[in-house]
Protein backbone atom coordinates (compact mmCIF):
# COMPACT_ATOMS: atom_id res chain seq x y z
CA UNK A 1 -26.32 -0.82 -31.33
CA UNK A 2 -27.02 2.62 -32.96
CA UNK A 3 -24.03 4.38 -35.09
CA UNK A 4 -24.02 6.87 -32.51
CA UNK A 5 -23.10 4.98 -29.91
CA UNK A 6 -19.88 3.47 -31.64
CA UNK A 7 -16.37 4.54 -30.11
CA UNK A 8 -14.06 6.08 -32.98
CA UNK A 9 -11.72 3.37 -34.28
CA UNK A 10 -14.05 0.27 -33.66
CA UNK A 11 -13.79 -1.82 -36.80
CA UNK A 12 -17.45 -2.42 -38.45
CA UNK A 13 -18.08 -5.52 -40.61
CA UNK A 14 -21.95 -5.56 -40.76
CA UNK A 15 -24.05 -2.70 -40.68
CA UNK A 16 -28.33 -3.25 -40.41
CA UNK A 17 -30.55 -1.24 -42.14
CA UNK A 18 -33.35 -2.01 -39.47
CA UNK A 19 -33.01 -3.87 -36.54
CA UNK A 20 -32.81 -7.51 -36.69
CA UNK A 21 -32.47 -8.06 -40.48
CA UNK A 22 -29.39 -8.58 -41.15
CA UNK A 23 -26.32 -7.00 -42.35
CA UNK A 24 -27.23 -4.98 -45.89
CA UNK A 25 -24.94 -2.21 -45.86
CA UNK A 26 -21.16 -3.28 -45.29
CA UNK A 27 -20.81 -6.87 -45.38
CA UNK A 28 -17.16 -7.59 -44.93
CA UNK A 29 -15.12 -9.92 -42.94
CA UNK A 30 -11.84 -8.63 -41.62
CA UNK A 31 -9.25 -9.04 -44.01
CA UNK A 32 -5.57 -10.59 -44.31
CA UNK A 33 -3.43 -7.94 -45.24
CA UNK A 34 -0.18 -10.05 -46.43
CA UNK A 35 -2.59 -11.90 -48.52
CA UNK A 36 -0.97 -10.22 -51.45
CA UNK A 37 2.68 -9.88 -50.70
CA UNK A 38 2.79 -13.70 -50.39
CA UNK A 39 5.81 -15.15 -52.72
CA UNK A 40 5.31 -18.03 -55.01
CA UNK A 41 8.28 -20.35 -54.33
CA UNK A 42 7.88 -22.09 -57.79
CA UNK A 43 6.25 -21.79 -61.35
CA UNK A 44 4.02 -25.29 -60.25
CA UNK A 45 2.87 -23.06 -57.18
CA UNK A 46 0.51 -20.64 -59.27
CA UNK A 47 -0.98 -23.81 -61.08
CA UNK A 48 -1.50 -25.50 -57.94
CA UNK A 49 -3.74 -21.65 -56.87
CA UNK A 50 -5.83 -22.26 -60.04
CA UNK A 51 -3.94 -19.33 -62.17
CA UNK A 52 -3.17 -20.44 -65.53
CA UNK A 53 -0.22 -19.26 -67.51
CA UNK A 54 -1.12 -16.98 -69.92
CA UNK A 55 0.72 -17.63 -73.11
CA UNK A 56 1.28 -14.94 -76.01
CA UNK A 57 -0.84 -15.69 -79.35
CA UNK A 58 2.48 -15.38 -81.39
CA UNK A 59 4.21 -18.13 -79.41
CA UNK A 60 1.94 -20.49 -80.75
CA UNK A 61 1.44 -22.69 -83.94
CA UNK A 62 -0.90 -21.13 -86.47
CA UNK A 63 -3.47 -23.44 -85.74
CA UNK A 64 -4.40 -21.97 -82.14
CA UNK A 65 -4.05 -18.59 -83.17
CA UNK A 66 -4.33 -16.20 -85.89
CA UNK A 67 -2.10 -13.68 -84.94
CA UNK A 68 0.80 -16.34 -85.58
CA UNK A 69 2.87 -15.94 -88.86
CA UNK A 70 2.61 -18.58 -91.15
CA UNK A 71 6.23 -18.82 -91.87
CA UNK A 72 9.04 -17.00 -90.08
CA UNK A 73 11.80 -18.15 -92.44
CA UNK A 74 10.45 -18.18 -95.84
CA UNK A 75 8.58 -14.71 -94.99
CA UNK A 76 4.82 -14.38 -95.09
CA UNK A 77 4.38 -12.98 -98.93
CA UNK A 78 3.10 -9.82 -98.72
CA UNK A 79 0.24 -10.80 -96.34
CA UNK A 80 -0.59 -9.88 -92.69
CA UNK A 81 -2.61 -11.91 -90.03
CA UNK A 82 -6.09 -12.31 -90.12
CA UNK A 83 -8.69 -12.75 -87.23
CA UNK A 84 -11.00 -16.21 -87.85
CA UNK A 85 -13.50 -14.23 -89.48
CA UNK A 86 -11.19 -13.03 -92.13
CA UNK A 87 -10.82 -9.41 -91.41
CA UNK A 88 -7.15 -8.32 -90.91
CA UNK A 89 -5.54 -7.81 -87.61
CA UNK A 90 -1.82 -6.61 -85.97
CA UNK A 91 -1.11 -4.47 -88.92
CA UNK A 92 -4.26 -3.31 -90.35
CA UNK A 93 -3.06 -3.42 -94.14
């Protein structure tokens, strides 16, 4: 059906460029608007949608990151973090 012939407010989910080809312009399905305001009832829920928890790199043990300071008690001696390829990071000193 030409564009011209299309009533105002039809929804349009596949537009040819010439007839008989197939859709190339707008290739859309029709949509689920709540899709987004859907709640997660628990923290296991978000796992269970394939989103992993995203964890900060000064949370962890120096050994999976090297933003992490070596020692938070005893104080760090004067140095700052370093990236793996030695070059220093966070603070820039």
């Amino acid at each position: 059906m030409p564009l011209a012939c299309v009533r105002i407010g039809t929804i349009i989910n596949n537009i040819d460029v010439n007839p008989a080809q197939g859709g190339k312009l707008v290739r859309a399905a029709v949509s689920n608007p709540s899709h987004g305001a859907k709640k997660l009832s628990k923290a296991g829920q978000r796992s269970w949608l394939g989103r992993r928890a995203v964890v900060r790199g000064v949370a962890m043990i120096p050994v999976d990151h090297p933003h992490v300071e070596r020692s938070k008690s005893s104080g760090n001696n004067g140095r700052c973090s370093f990236t793996p390829w030695g070059k220093p990071c966070k603070s820039g000193n």
